[in-house]
Structure formats: C-alpha cells, structure tokens
Coordinates of C-alpha atoms and ligand atoms in Angstrom, one line a residue:
M940 CA -5.8 -24.4 10.9
A941 CA -5.0 -21.4 13.1
N942 CA -6.5 -18.0 12.4
F943 CA -4.2 -15.2 11.3
S944 CA -4.8 -13.9 14.7
A945 CA -2.9 -11.8 17.3
A946 CA -3.7 -14.4 20.0
E947 CA -1.9 -17.1 17.8
R948 CA 1.5 -15.2 18.1
P949 CA 3.0 -17.7 20.6
S950 CA 2.3 -20.7 18.3
F951 CA 3.7 -18.8 15.3
I952 CA 6.9 -18.1 17.1
Q953 CA 7.2 -21.6 18.3
K954 CA 6.9 -22.8 14.6
L955 CA 9.5 -20.0 13.5
E956 CA 11.9 -21.3 16.2
K957 CA 11.5 -25.0 15.3
E958 CA 11.7 -25.2 11.6
T959 CA 14.3 -24.7 9.0
F960 CA 12.6 -22.7 6.2
D961 CA 13.3 -22.8 2.6
L962 CA 13.0 -19.0 2.6
L963 CA 12.9 -16.3 5.2
I964 CA 11.6 -12.8 4.1
I965 CA 12.6 -9.7 6.1
G966 CA 10.1 -7.0 5.6
G967 CA 6.3 -7.2 5.4
G968 CA 5.4 -4.4 3.0
I969 CA 4.0 -5.2 -0.5
T970 CA 7.3 -6.6 -1.9
G971 CA 7.6 -9.1 1.1
A972 CA 4.0 -10.0 1.1
G973 CA 4.1 -10.7 -2.7
I974 CA 7.2 -12.8 -2.3
A975 CA 5.6 -14.8 0.5
L976 CA 2.5 -15.6 -1.6
D977 CA 4.6 -16.5 -4.7
A978 CA 7.0 -18.8 -2.7
V979 CA 4.5 -20.7 -0.7
S980 CA 2.3 -21.3 -3.7
R981 CA 5.1 -22.9 -5.5
G982 CA 5.6 -25.3 -2.6
L983 CA 8.5 -23.7 -0.5
T984 CA 8.4 -23.5 3.1
V985 CA 8.1 -19.8 4.1
A986 CA 8.7 -17.4 7.0
L987 CA 8.2 -13.7 7.0
V988 CA 9.1 -11.1 9.7
E989 CA 8.0 -7.5 9.9
K990 CA 9.5 -5.2 12.5
H991 CA 6.4 -3.0 12.8
D992 CA 3.1 -3.7 11.5
F993 CA 2.3 -5.2 7.9
G994 CA 2.5 -2.3 5.4
A995 CA 3.7 0.2 8.0
G996 CA 6.6 1.3 5.8
T997 CA 6.1 2.8 2.3
S998 CA 3.3 0.5 1.4
S999 CA 0.7 2.4 3.4
R1000 CA 2.1 5.8 2.3
S1001 CA 1.8 5.8 -1.7
T1002 CA -0.7 7.5 -4.0
K1003 CA -2.6 4.2 -3.7
L1004 CA -3.0 3.8 -7.5
I1005 CA -2.5 0.7 -9.6
H1006 CA -0.9 2.5 -12.3
G1007 CA -1.1 1.7 -16.0
G1008 CA 2.4 3.3 -16.2
L1009 CA 1.8 6.5 -18.0
R1010 CA 4.8 8.2 -16.6
Y1011 CA 7.0 5.4 -18.0
L1012 CA 5.7 6.2 -21.4
K1013 CA 7.2 9.8 -21.0
Q1014 CA 10.5 8.2 -20.3
L1015 CA 10.1 5.8 -23.2
E1016 CA 10.2 2.7 -21.0
F1017 CA 7.8 0.7 -23.2
G1018 CA 8.6 -2.6 -21.5
I1019 CA 7.5 -1.4 -18.2
V1020 CA 4.3 0.1 -19.6
R1021 CA 3.4 -3.2 -21.0
E1022 CA 4.2 -5.1 -17.9
V1023 CA 2.3 -2.8 -15.3
G1024 CA -0.5 -2.7 -17.7
R1025 CA -0.9 -6.3 -17.5
E1026 CA -0.4 -6.4 -13.8
R1027 CA -3.1 -4.0 -13.3
T1028 CA -5.6 -6.3 -15.3
I1029 CA -4.5 -9.3 -13.1
L1030 CA -4.8 -7.5 -9.9
Y1031 CA -8.3 -6.3 -10.8
K1032 CA -9.3 -9.8 -11.6
N1033 CA -7.9 -11.2 -8.4
A1034 CA -9.0 -8.6 -5.9
P1035 CA -11.7 -6.3 -7.4
H1036 CA -12.7 -5.2 -3.9
V1037 CA -9.4 -3.3 -3.4
V1038 CA -8.4 -2.4 -7.0
I1039 CA -11.1 -0.1 -8.5
P1040 CA -11.3 1.5 -11.9
E1041 CA -11.1 5.4 -11.5
K1042 CA -11.8 7.9 -14.3
M1043 CA -8.8 10.2 -14.5
L1044 CA -8.8 13.6 -16.3
L1045 CA -5.6 15.0 -17.7
P1046 CA -6.2 18.8 -18.4
I1047 CA -4.0 20.2 -21.2
I1048 CA -2.7 23.5 -20.5
K1049 CA -0.7 26.4 -21.9
G1050 CA 2.9 26.0 -20.8
G1051 CA 2.2 22.5 -19.6
S1052 CA 4.4 19.4 -20.2
L1053 CA 1.9 17.8 -22.6
G1054 CA 0.4 19.2 -25.9
K1055 CA -2.9 18.1 -27.3
K1056 CA -1.5 16.0 -30.0
S1057 CA 1.2 14.3 -27.8
T1058 CA -1.3 13.5 -25.2
S1059 CA -3.8 12.0 -27.6
L1060 CA -0.9 10.0 -29.0
G1061 CA 0.6 9.1 -25.8
L1062 CA -2.7 7.9 -24.3
F1063 CA -3.3 5.8 -27.5
V1064 CA 0.2 4.1 -27.3
Y1065 CA -0.5 3.6 -23.7
D1066 CA -3.9 2.0 -24.2
L1067 CA -2.2 -0.3 -26.7
L1068 CA 0.8 -1.3 -24.8
A1069 CA -0.9 -1.7 -21.5
G1070 CA -3.6 -3.9 -23.1
V1071 CA -6.4 -1.6 -22.0
K1072 CA -9.8 -3.0 -22.6
R1073 CA -11.9 -1.2 -25.4
S1074 CA -14.6 0.3 -22.9
E1075 CA -11.8 1.9 -20.8
R1076 CA -9.7 3.4 -23.7
R1077 CA -8.8 7.0 -23.7
Y1078 CA -10.9 9.8 -25.2
M1079 CA -9.9 13.4 -25.9
L1080 CA -12.0 16.5 -25.0
N1081 CA -11.9 20.1 -26.3
K1082 CA -11.9 23.0 -23.8
E1083 CA -15.6 23.3 -23.3
E1084 CA -15.9 19.6 -22.8
T1085 CA -13.1 19.5 -20.4
L1086 CA -14.8 22.4 -18.3
Q1087 CA -18.0 20.7 -18.3
K1088 CA -16.3 17.6 -16.7
E1089 CA -14.4 19.7 -14.3
P1090 CA -15.7 23.4 -14.0
L1091 CA -13.2 24.2 -11.3
L1092 CA -10.1 24.0 -13.6
K1093 CA -8.1 27.2 -14.4
N1094 CA -10.0 28.4 -17.6
D1095 CA -7.5 31.0 -18.9
I1096 CA -4.9 28.5 -19.6
L1097 CA -7.0 25.3 -20.4
L1098 CA -6.7 24.1 -23.9
G1099 CA -8.6 20.6 -23.5
G1100 CA -8.2 17.3 -21.8
G1101 CA -7.6 13.6 -22.1
M1102 CA -9.8 11.1 -20.2
Y1103 CA -8.4 7.8 -19.2
I1104 CA -8.8 5.0 -16.6
E1105 CA -6.6 4.6 -13.6
Y1106 CA -7.3 1.9 -10.8
R1107 CA -7.5 3.2 -7.3
S1108 CA -6.5 0.8 -4.5
D1109 CA -5.8 1.0 -0.7
D1110 CA -2.1 0.0 -0.5
A1111 CA -2.2 -1.1 3.2
R1112 CA -5.2 -3.3 2.6
L1113 CA -3.7 -4.7 -0.5
V1114 CA -0.7 -5.8 1.6
I1115 CA -2.8 -7.4 4.2
E1116 CA -4.9 -9.2 1.6
V1117 CA -1.8 -10.6 0.0
M1118 CA -0.3 -11.5 3.4
K1119 CA -3.5 -13.4 4.4
T1120 CA -3.6 -15.3 1.2
A1121 CA 0.1 -16.3 1.8
F1122 CA -0.9 -17.2 5.4
N1123 CA -3.8 -19.4 4.3
K1124 CA -1.5 -21.3 1.9
G1125 CA 0.9 -22.0 4.7
A1126 CA 3.4 -19.1 5.2
T1127 CA 4.2 -18.1 8.7
C1128 CA 4.0 -14.3 8.8
L1129 CA 4.8 -12.4 12.0
N1130 CA 4.5 -8.6 12.6
Y1131 CA 6.3 -6.8 15.4
A1132 CA 9.4 -9.1 14.8
S1133 CA 12.4 -7.2 13.9
C1134 CA 15.5 -8.7 12.3
E1135 CA 18.6 -7.6 14.4
Q1136 CA 21.4 -9.7 13.1
L1137 CA 22.0 -12.5 10.4
S1138 CA 23.6 -15.7 11.2
Y1139 CA 26.1 -17.7 8.9
N1140 CA 27.3 -21.2 8.5
Q1141 CA 31.0 -22.3 8.5
E1142 CA 31.3 -21.4 5.0
G1143 CA 30.3 -17.8 5.6
K1144 CA 27.0 -18.4 3.9
I1145 CA 23.8 -17.0 5.3
S1146 CA 21.8 -19.6 7.4
G1147 CA 19.3 -17.6 9.5
A1148 CA 18.5 -14.5 11.4
I1149 CA 18.1 -13.3 14.9
I1150 CA 14.8 -11.9 15.4
K1151 CA 13.4 -9.6 18.2
D1152 CA 9.8 -10.1 19.2
T1153 CA 9.2 -6.4 20.0
L1154 CA 5.9 -7.1 21.9
Q1155 CA 7.5 -9.8 24.4
N1156 CA 11.1 -8.0 24.1
R1157 CA 12.6 -11.4 23.5
T1158 CA 15.0 -12.6 20.8
F1159 CA 15.1 -15.9 18.9
E1160 CA 16.5 -17.4 15.7
I1161 CA 15.0 -18.5 12.4
K1162 CA 16.9 -20.8 10.4
A1163 CA 16.5 -20.6 6.6
K1164 CA 18.3 -21.7 3.5
N1165 CA 17.5 -18.5 1.7
I1166 CA 16.9 -15.0 2.9
I1167 CA 15.3 -12.2 1.0
N1168 CA 15.7 -8.7 2.2
A1169 CA 12.5 -6.9 1.2
C1170 CA 13.0 -4.0 3.6
G1171 CA 12.1 -1.1 1.2
P1172 CA 13.8 2.1 2.5
W1173 CA 15.6 -0.2 5.0
V1174 CA 17.2 -2.4 2.4
D1175 CA 20.6 -0.9 2.9
T1176 CA 20.4 -1.2 6.5
I1177 CA 20.1 -5.0 6.3
R1178 CA 22.8 -5.0 3.5
G1179 CA 25.0 -3.2 6.1
I1180 CA 24.3 -5.9 8.7
D1181 CA 25.4 -8.3 6.2
N1182 CA 28.5 -6.3 5.5
S1183 CA 27.6 -6.2 1.8
L1184 CA 26.8 -2.6 1.4
K1185 CA 28.8 -1.9 -1.7
G1186 CA 28.2 -0.8 -5.3
K1187 CA 24.5 0.3 -6.0
R1188 CA 22.9 2.0 -3.1
L1189 CA 19.4 3.3 -2.3
H1190 CA 18.3 6.9 -2.9
L1191 CA 15.4 7.8 -0.7
T1192 CA 12.9 10.5 -1.8
K1193 CA 9.9 11.6 0.3
G1194 CA 6.5 11.9 -1.1
V1195 CA 3.8 13.7 0.8
H1196 CA 0.0 13.7 0.4
V1197 CA -2.5 16.0 2.1
V1198 CA -6.2 15.3 2.6
I1199 CA -8.9 18.1 2.5
P1200 CA -12.7 18.0 2.7
K1201 CA -14.4 17.3 -0.6
R1202 CA -16.7 20.4 -0.1
R1203 CA -13.4 22.5 -0.4
L1204 CA -12.7 21.0 -3.7
P1205 CA -15.7 19.4 -5.1
I1206 CA -14.2 17.7 -8.1
Q1207 CA -16.1 15.2 -10.3
Q1208 CA -13.4 12.7 -10.9
S1209 CA -9.7 12.3 -10.2
V1210 CA -7.4 14.8 -12.0
Y1211 CA -3.7 14.4 -13.0
F1212 CA -2.5 17.9 -13.5
D1213 CA 0.7 19.9 -14.4
I1214 CA 2.7 21.9 -12.0
P1215 CA 4.2 24.4 -14.6
K1216 CA 6.6 26.0 -12.2
D1217 CA 8.8 22.8 -11.9
G1218 CA 7.4 20.5 -14.7
R1219 CA 6.2 17.9 -12.2
M1220 CA 2.7 16.5 -12.1
M1221 CA 0.2 16.0 -9.2
F1222 CA -3.0 14.0 -8.4
A1223 CA -6.2 15.2 -6.9
I1224 CA -8.2 12.1 -6.0
P1225 CA -11.7 12.1 -4.3
R1226 CA -12.4 9.3 -1.8
G1227 CA -15.7 9.4 0.1
E1228 CA -16.1 12.7 1.9
V1229 CA -12.4 13.9 1.2
V1230 CA -10.1 14.6 -1.7
Y1231 CA -6.4 13.7 -1.4
L1232 CA -3.7 15.6 -3.1
G1233 CA 0.0 14.7 -3.9
T1234 CA 2.7 14.2 -4.2
T1235 CA 6.0 15.8 -3.6
D1236 CA 9.4 14.3 -4.6
T1237 CA 12.4 15.6 -2.4
N1238 CA 15.6 14.0 -1.4
Y1239 CA 15.4 12.6 2.2
K1240 CA 18.1 12.1 4.8
Q1241 CA 16.3 12.4 8.1
N1242 CA 14.9 9.6 10.3
I1243 CA 13.5 6.7 8.1
N1244 CA 11.3 5.2 10.8
K1245 CA 9.0 8.3 11.2
P1246 CA 8.7 10.4 8.0
F1247 CA 6.0 13.2 8.4
A1248 CA 4.8 16.0 6.2
D1249 CA 6.4 19.4 7.0
I1250 CA 5.0 22.9 6.3
N1251 CA 7.1 23.2 3.0
D1252 CA 5.5 19.9 1.7
V1253 CA 2.1 21.0 2.6
E1254 CA 2.6 24.5 1.1
Y1255 CA 4.0 23.1 -2.1
V1256 CA 0.9 20.8 -2.6
L1257 CA -1.7 23.4 -1.7
S1258 CA -0.1 26.1 -3.9
A1259 CA 0.1 23.7 -7.0
T1260 CA -3.6 22.8 -6.3
N1261 CA -4.6 26.5 -6.0
F1262 CA -2.9 27.2 -9.3
M1263 CA -4.9 24.7 -11.2
F1264 CA -8.2 25.2 -9.2
P1265 CA -7.9 28.9 -8.5
D1266 CA -11.3 29.3 -6.8
A1267 CA -10.5 26.7 -4.2
Q1268 CA -8.0 29.0 -2.3
L1269 CA -7.1 26.1 0.0
E1270 CA -5.3 26.9 3.2
R1271 CA -3.3 25.1 5.8
K1272 CA -6.4 25.1 8.1
D1273 CA -8.2 23.0 5.4
V1274 CA -5.9 20.0 5.9
L1275 CA -7.6 17.1 7.7
S1276 CA -4.8 14.6 7.5
S1277 CA -1.6 13.8 5.6
W1278 CA 1.0 11.0 5.1
A1279 CA 4.6 10.9 4.0
G1280 CA 6.2 8.0 2.3
L1281 CA 9.9 7.2 1.3
R1282 CA 10.5 5.9 -2.2
P1283 CA 13.3 3.3 -2.1
L1284 CA 14.8 4.1 -5.4
I1285 CA 18.2 3.0 -6.6
H1286 CA 20.7 6.0 -6.8
E1287 CA 21.9 7.2 -10.2
D1288 CA 24.6 10.0 -10.2
G1289 CA 23.5 13.4 -11.3
K1290 CA 19.6 12.5 -11.5
S1291 CA 16.9 14.5 -9.8
P1292 CA 14.5 12.7 -7.5
S1293 CA 11.7 12.8 -10.3
D1294 CA 14.1 11.4 -12.9
L1295 CA 15.3 8.3 -10.9
S1296 CA 14.1 5.0 -12.5
R1297 CA 11.4 3.3 -10.7
K1298 CA 12.7 -0.1 -12.0
D1299 CA 13.3 -2.8 -9.3
E1300 CA 16.8 -4.6 -9.1
I1301 CA 18.0 -7.6 -7.2
F1302 CA 21.3 -7.7 -5.5
I1303 CA 22.9 -10.9 -4.3
S1304 CA 25.7 -10.7 -1.8
D1305 CA 28.7 -12.9 -1.4
T1306 CA 27.0 -14.5 1.7
G1307 CA 23.9 -15.3 -0.4
L1308 CA 21.6 -12.5 0.9
I1309 CA 19.2 -11.7 -1.8
S1310 CA 18.0 -8.0 -1.6
I1311 CA 15.2 -6.5 -3.8
A1312 CA 14.8 -2.7 -4.0
G1313 CA 13.1 -0.1 -6.2
G1314 CA 9.9 -1.0 -8.1
K1315 CA 6.2 -0.1 -7.5
L1316 CA 3.1 -1.3 -5.6
T1317 CA 1.7 -2.2 -9.0
G1318 CA 4.5 -4.4 -10.1
F1319 CA 4.8 -6.4 -6.9
R1320 CA 3.6 -9.7 -8.3
K1321 CA 6.3 -9.6 -11.0
M1322 CA 9.0 -8.5 -8.5
A1323 CA 8.0 -11.5 -6.3
Q1324 CA 8.2 -13.8 -9.3
R1325 CA 11.7 -12.7 -10.2
S1326 CA 13.0 -13.0 -6.5
V1327 CA 11.5 -16.3 -6.1
D1328 CA 13.0 -17.6 -9.3
V1329 CA 16.3 -16.9 -7.8
V1330 CA 15.5 -18.9 -4.7
C1331 CA 14.1 -21.7 -6.7
K1332 CA 17.2 -21.9 -8.7
N1333 CA 19.3 -22.1 -5.5
L1334 CA 17.1 -25.0 -4.1
Q1335 CA 17.1 -26.8 -7.4
N1336 CA 20.8 -27.2 -6.9
E1337 CA 19.8 -29.5 -4.0
G1338 CA 17.8 -31.6 -6.5
R1339 CA 14.4 -30.2 -5.5
K1340 CA 11.7 -29.2 -8.1
F1341 CA 9.1 -26.5 -7.7
K1342 CA 6.0 -25.4 -9.5
K1343 CA 6.2 -22.3 -11.8
C1344 CA 4.7 -19.1 -10.6
S1345 CA 0.9 -19.2 -10.6
T1346 CA 0.1 -16.0 -8.8
H1347 CA -1.8 -14.5 -11.6
H1348 CA -4.4 -17.2 -11.1
I1349 CA -4.7 -16.8 -7.3
P1350 CA -7.6 -14.8 -6.0
L1351 CA -6.5 -12.6 -2.9
S1352 CA -8.3 -13.0 0.4
G1353 CA -11.7 -11.1 0.1
G1354 CA -11.6 -11.4 -3.7
E1355 CA -12.7 -15.0 -4.0
G1356 CA -15.8 -15.5 -6.1
L1357 CA -16.0 -11.8 -7.0
D1358 CA -16.2 -11.0 -10.7
G1359 CA -15.1 -7.4 -11.2
E1360 CA -17.2 -4.4 -10.3
A1361 CA -20.4 -6.1 -11.0
G1362 CA -19.5 -8.9 -8.6
V1363 CA -18.7 -6.5 -5.9
A1364 CA -22.0 -4.6 -6.5
K1365 CA -24.0 -7.9 -6.3
L1366 CA -22.1 -8.8 -3.0
V1367 CA -23.3 -5.4 -1.7
E1368 CA -26.8 -6.2 -2.7
D1369 CA -26.8 -9.8 -1.3
L1370 CA -25.4 -8.7 2.1
S1371 CA -27.9 -5.7 2.3
V1372 CA -30.8 -8.1 1.9
R1373 CA -29.4 -10.6 4.5
F1374 CA -28.3 -8.0 7.0
N1375 CA -31.0 -5.4 6.6
S1376 CA -30.7 -3.9 10.0
I1377 CA -27.2 -2.4 8.9
A1378 CA -27.1 0.7 6.6
K1379 CA -26.3 -0.1 3.0
D1380 CA -23.7 2.6 2.9
K1381 CA -21.9 1.0 5.9
I1382 CA -21.9 -2.4 4.0
T1383 CA -20.6 -0.9 0.8
E1384 CA -17.7 0.7 2.8
L1385 CA -16.9 -2.6 4.4
V1386 CA -17.0 -4.5 1.2
G1387 CA -14.5 -1.9 -0.1
K1388 CA -12.2 -2.9 2.5
F1389 CA -12.8 -6.6 3.3
G1390 CA -14.6 -8.0 0.1
S1391 CA -16.2 -11.3 0.7
N1392 CA -15.0 -11.5 4.2
T1393 CA -17.4 -8.8 5.2
E1394 CA -20.0 -11.6 5.9
I1395 CA -18.0 -12.6 8.9
I1396 CA -18.0 -9.0 10.3
L1397 CA -21.9 -8.5 9.6
K1398 CA -22.7 -11.9 11.3
D1399 CA -20.6 -10.9 14.3
A1400 CA -22.4 -7.4 14.4
V1401 CA -25.7 -8.9 14.6
E1402 CA -25.0 -12.0 16.7
K1403 CA -22.0 -11.6 18.9
Y1404 CA -22.1 -7.8 19.5
L1405 CA -25.6 -7.1 19.0
D1406 CA -26.0 -5.6 22.5
H1407 CA -22.8 -3.3 22.1
P1408 CA -23.8 0.4 21.2
N1409 CA -21.0 0.2 18.5
N1410 CA -21.8 -3.3 17.3
V1411 CA -20.6 -3.0 13.7
L1412 CA -17.3 -1.0 14.7
I1413 CA -16.4 -3.6 17.2
A1414 CA -17.3 -6.5 14.8
E1415 CA -15.0 -4.8 12.3
A1416 CA -12.2 -4.4 15.0
S1417 CA -12.8 -7.9 16.1
Y1418 CA -12.3 -9.3 12.6
C1419 CA -9.0 -7.4 12.1
L1420 CA -7.9 -8.8 15.4
N1421 CA -8.7 -12.4 14.7
H1422 CA -8.1 -12.7 11.0
E1423 CA -5.6 -9.8 10.2
M1424 CA -2.9 -9.9 13.0
T1425 CA -4.0 -6.5 14.3
N1426 CA -2.1 -5.9 17.5
S1427 CA -2.9 -2.3 18.4
I1428 CA -5.5 0.5 17.9
G1429 CA -2.8 2.1 15.5
D1430 CA -2.7 -1.1 13.3
F1431 CA -6.6 -0.8 13.1
L1432 CA -7.1 2.7 12.5
V1433 CA -4.1 3.5 10.3
R1434 CA -3.5 0.4 8.1
R1435 CA -6.5 -2.0 8.3
T1436 CA -9.1 0.8 7.8
G1437 CA -7.3 4.0 6.7
R1438 CA -9.6 6.1 9.2
L1439 CA -6.4 8.1 10.3
Y1440 CA -6.1 9.5 6.8
F1441 CA -9.6 9.5 5.3
E1442 CA -11.9 9.8 8.4
R1443 CA -9.7 11.5 11.1
P1444 CA -12.6 13.4 12.6
S1445 CA -14.5 10.2 13.4
I1446 CA -11.7 8.9 15.6
E1447 CA -12.6 11.2 18.3
V1448 CA -16.0 9.3 18.7
E1449 CA -14.6 5.9 18.2
L1450 CA -11.4 6.0 20.2
T1451 CA -12.9 5.2 23.6
P1452 CA -15.0 2.1 22.7
L1453 CA -12.0 0.9 20.5
T1454 CA -9.3 1.4 23.2
E1455 CA -11.5 -0.5 25.7
F1456 CA -12.1 -3.4 23.3
F1457 CA -8.5 -3.8 22.3
K1458 CA -7.3 -3.6 26.1
N1459 CA -9.9 -6.2 27.1
T1460 CA -9.3 -8.6 24.2
L1461 CA -5.5 -8.5 23.8
Q1462 CA -4.8 -8.2 27.5
Y1463 CA -1.4 -6.7 27.1
S1464 CA 0.5 -5.4 30.1
E1465 CA -0.2 -1.9 31.2
D1466 CA 3.2 -0.9 29.9
M1467 CA 2.4 -2.2 26.4
S1468 CA -1.1 -0.7 26.2
S1469 CA 0.2 2.6 27.1
K1470 CA 3.0 2.4 24.6
F1471 CA 0.5 1.5 21.8
D1472 CA -1.7 4.4 23.0
K1473 CA 1.1 6.8 23.1
D1474 CA 2.4 5.7 19.5
F1475 CA -1.0 6.1 18.1
M1476 CA -1.5 9.5 19.6
E1477 CA 1.9 10.6 18.2
E1478 CA 0.6 9.7 14.7
Y1479 CA -2.8 11.1 15.3
K1480 CA -1.2 14.6 16.1
G1481 CA 1.7 14.2 13.6
V1482 CA -0.6 14.0 10.5
I1483 CA -1.7 17.7 11.1
N1484 CA 1.4 19.1 12.9
F1485 CA 2.9 21.6 10.7
Ligands
LIG2668 P1 7.8 -1.1 2.5 O1 6.5 -1.0 2.2 O2 8.6 0.1 3.0 O3 8.2 -2.5 3.3 C1 9.4 -2.7 3.9 C2 9.1 -3.2 5.2 O4 10.3 -3.6 5.9 C3 8.6 -2.1 6.2 O5 7.3 -2.4 6.6 C4 9.6 -2.1 7.3 O6 9.0 -1.9 8.7 C5 10.2 -3.6 7.3 N1 11.5 -3.7 7.9 C6 12.5 -2.7 7.8 N2 13.6 -3.2 8.6 C7 13.2 -4.3 9.1 C8 13.9 -5.3 9.9 N3 15.1 -5.1 10.3 N4 13.2 -6.3 10.4 C9 11.9 -6.7 9.8 N5 11.3 -5.8 9.1 C10 11.9 -4.7 8.6 N6 3.5 2.6 -6.4 C11 2.5 2.4 -7.1 O7 2.4 1.4 -7.8 N7 1.4 3.3 -7.3 C12 1.4 4.4 -6.5 O8 0.4 5.2 -6.6 C13 2.6 4.8 -5.8 N8 2.7 6.0 -5.2 C14 3.7 6.2 -4.4 C15 3.7 7.5 -3.8 C16 4.7 7.7 -2.8 C17 4.8 9.1 -2.1 C18 5.6 6.8 -2.6 C19 6.7 7.1 -1.5 C20 5.6 5.6 -3.3 C21 4.7 5.3 -4.2 N9 4.7 4.1 -5.0 C22 3.6 3.8 -5.7 C23 5.6 3.1 -4.8 C24 5.2 2.1 -3.8 O9 4.6 2.6 -2.7 C25 6.6 1.3 -3.3 O10 7.3 0.9 -4.2 C26 6.1 0.2 -2.3 O11 5.2 0.4 -1.4 C27 7.4 -0.3 -1.6 O12 7.2 -1.5 -0.9 P2 8.2 -2.4 -0.1 O13 7.5 -3.5 0.3 O14 9.4 -2.6 -0.9 O15 8.7 -1.4 1.1

C-alpha cells in the first residue's frame, strides 16, 4: 500500500480521476477528516479534497480544547453537554497522545458571571452529565486555597475557585491523525486540490466535481454518487456554486489567540476567567515555554482566506488578562505569536456572536448536495456519524448495505496500543532507553505530536540522517513529508508541528536546513518553491504584525 506521502500525489490523482466514488468530501478540516474516517470504515469508497493544506482553515486555529461542554450548561443545552462529555472520553481512549487531561482553574470573582454556589452546582451537574470519571471530578476552593493554586490572580475581587478537568489537544495534529487513519483504511485524500465547480447528471442531481490541483495548475473531474460539503467557513461558497444558498446561512465570527512567554505569566495550570466588562470568559493555557490567551468573538466580514489578529484583538486579550493578573502588565511587545480563526456558526436573527448556538446542522439541497455546518472540534465524530448516516440511506436505496458507525472503537494513527496517560509515559520511557543518544525531552515532545509513530522518526534520526547536523529535525520533517502529505515548509512549521505558534523564535535557526531539505526532496519548480517560501514568510510575519 502507498504511503500518505507528497511523492504519491500523481497516483492519488490518477485514482481520483478513474473511479466513481460513493462519497466525495469537499474540505479537509476536522469535519471532513471525521466524515472520511466514518465513511471508509463503514465500507464506502471515499475521496476527499482540500484546497489548501489539511487543517488549514478553522481546524488549526481553535482554542485547542476537547471540551466537556461547560459553556453549554450555562445555556441549558444538557443534551450537548452529555454528548461532548462522552466524545471527550472516546477521543482520549483513541488518541491519548494528542488529547491530554488538563487541570483548569475557574476563579470566582465579585461581579463575575458565576457565584460560588452556582459554580459548585454547575460543575457538579457537568460532571454528572458529561460522565466525568471519579478521579477527575470537580472540587471547590476557598479564596486562600485558590490563591495558593494561582498566586497571580487579582486578590481584591477573588472569592474562591473551582477546579475541574478539561482536555488539551493540538487541533491540526488531530486532523492529520484522523486523516491518516482514514487513508490507511482506504480513503483517497488530497490536499492542494480545490473544488471549483460541481457536475450534475441529466436529472439535475449532483454527480461529481471539477477539482483544481493547485500544485500542478491543472483541473480534473471526480465522479461521486454523494458529495458532502464540509468547508467550514466556506460552506456557503460551495452552496453558492450549487445555486442552493437559500434559507439558513453562515454567520462567521473571528476568534483570536495570542502567545506570550510563560515567564511573563508563570501560571501553574490553565485558568478560565471572567471578563467583567463584557460578561465573556477567556482562557490562559500554559504549553511548554509559552502561555496562550484567548479568545475574542467578533463578527467577521473580511477575507475568509487569510484571517489575522489585528491590534484591537490583541489589546482586548491583553487588557482582559492584565485585569485578572494585574502584576503581569503584559504589553504588545510581549506577544511572540498569534492566530485567528473563523467560527462557521449558523445565523440567528438578533443574537450576538457569543450567544449564537455552536450546534451543527445538515442542509440537503435539491441537487442532493449535503452541507454540514456549525459544531465543534470536540463533536466531530458525531457530526461525521450523522452525515454518513444520510449518505448510507441514499446508497441503501440502491440496495446496498453498510456497517454501523464504529469510529468509537477505532484508535487514531499514533494512538494504537497506547492506554491513556500511563501508556504515553511508558512509550516515552521505552523509546528513551532504545534511542538513548536523543534527549528524553525531545522524545517526550515528539511523542506528544506523533504518538507511537515517533519510533519511525527516531530510527531515521539515528540511521538515515545520523550525519546530518540537524538529524532529529530532518527525520521529523521526513516523516511528515512521507507519511503526512506535507508539501511545503509552511505545512510543516504551522500545522504538523505548531512551531509557528508555540516556538516561533526557534524557526530562525531551523529555517535554512529545513528549506534545503524540502527543496531537495520535493523537487518543485523554482516558481513553486518560491511561492511556498513567500506564503510561509507572509504567515511568519503576519502573526506579529499589529
Ligand atoms: P475548517 O477547519 O475550516 O475546514 C474546512 C476546510 O475546507 C478548510 O480547510 C478549507 O481550506 C477547505 N475548503 C474550503 N473551500 C474549499 C474548496 N472549494 N475545495 C476544497 N476545500 C475547500 N472547538 C472545540 O471543540 N474546542 C475548542 O477549543 C474550540 N475553540 C475554538 C476557538 C476559535 C477561535 C474558533 C474559531 C473555533 C473554535 N472551535 C473549538 C470550533 C472548531 O475549531 C470548529 O468547529 C472546527 O474546527 C470546524 O472545522 P471544519 O472542518 O468544519 O472547518
């Protein structure tokens, strides 16, 4: 079987041109990836196209939490709390290398949106509905205990706190692990392949799509019996191409996160805190040597393809953080990086961005185009199940039978054989013994990204690339290129490894050896190489350009 490698593109395109698929998915974010895995594991033939890189849309720009659904409790959406709570448990079981339990402190303040009793009751109901295991249930703290946990909190308004568990992820890594799993089961997934037009049969029903391979600048047709539009913020663009943009529409809101050095806000755990001036809440989440802060929630009507943080977003986030952690006195010059994402929400008249529901919805047009919008990273598996149920029903009309959804039992790539946190720790120990020339911290970092696949990287580092001065880095890049469809330096530094967001200063040192490796290995034309370099530099500068 072919690798999920950039070098295999021509053979994937050949297959896409030749077959008629049961299902074509447009959009390679978490929604599309989840649908591909669900459908292929039920026995459908599946194709997926993504116009940029996998996860390049909203799915690499979120708060990166696998939520238990606390915010839904505030809106009394009990069904969603139950569903996302269960989903969180399933994801942790299937991919413990990228879904990690994270202690979260919820400070209770004078004038805040939550009182002591309501927080205690709320978190209790949340534990119950979300099926939180006993060892991870909430406990309440008085003011002194809260300050002990987090001495930097604003003392004069603090009343106490609640401690509970959220799960931290890396959204873009989650997308690629789901995509790889779908590919390993037989789905044909292609990035840098944009849907430009839809094709229809004589009855006016959807029968395929015209795709542009943006790396080779040529178009081809994929024939499919069903098409799901999983384009996130671009869902309405595809509905427009289908001439079916009527009734409910998307409402895009922008959410920004900023990254600061941890020494400027040395918090002990993640904190989910009130912003009294507008009644919203914000996260401060430590990750390695940095802390990321966010998010904003503002209506968005500019260019969907390139959302960036602007100075107003950054000042809002810094001022809310300075209010809750007054000694930090964060300034614009502390910002190391940032990202901005667009929430593809469903419009409801008269509602403010923060009040719009995060529920997902499926629309089916007269031509048969199935569009799925709304939802959350956390709920992607159930969104996939609901969408594929629709497709299976269509195909069953042809007399075919399919298996039921089984994705709750499918370990994601890198998660195979790992039993929770203990399994991940054991893997790190084993690899550190076997590859003792490589620092244990580095192995821990790699396992947190690639799980059980780290072994392939370490082997290459000590065998194939031993003589290279950056052997581990190049082995990591080589894995991403040969097993994760990485086509450019931007794919690697932004989505496969998150370095642009969390380790931006390290890029200065790594850029030259990486650029050389990508150029030599991928052998793109000069034009294509300089386009990729230019695109990356635009992002590299854009994340601190305010
Ligand atoms: P996307 O990830 O945007 O994917 C759509 C894809 O379609 C894109 O990659 C795009 O390039 C592609 N595409 C578009 N047009 C075409 C075309 N013509 N041809 C081919 N491909 C095309 N959820 C959580 O559970 N936890 C969180 O902590 C969380 N935090 C969030 C914070 C912010 C600021 C935001 C904005 C969202 C957050 N969410 C969170 C929500 C979550 O990120 C989104 O619901 C989810 O990522 C949407 O995924 P998607 O696949 O539907 O869309």
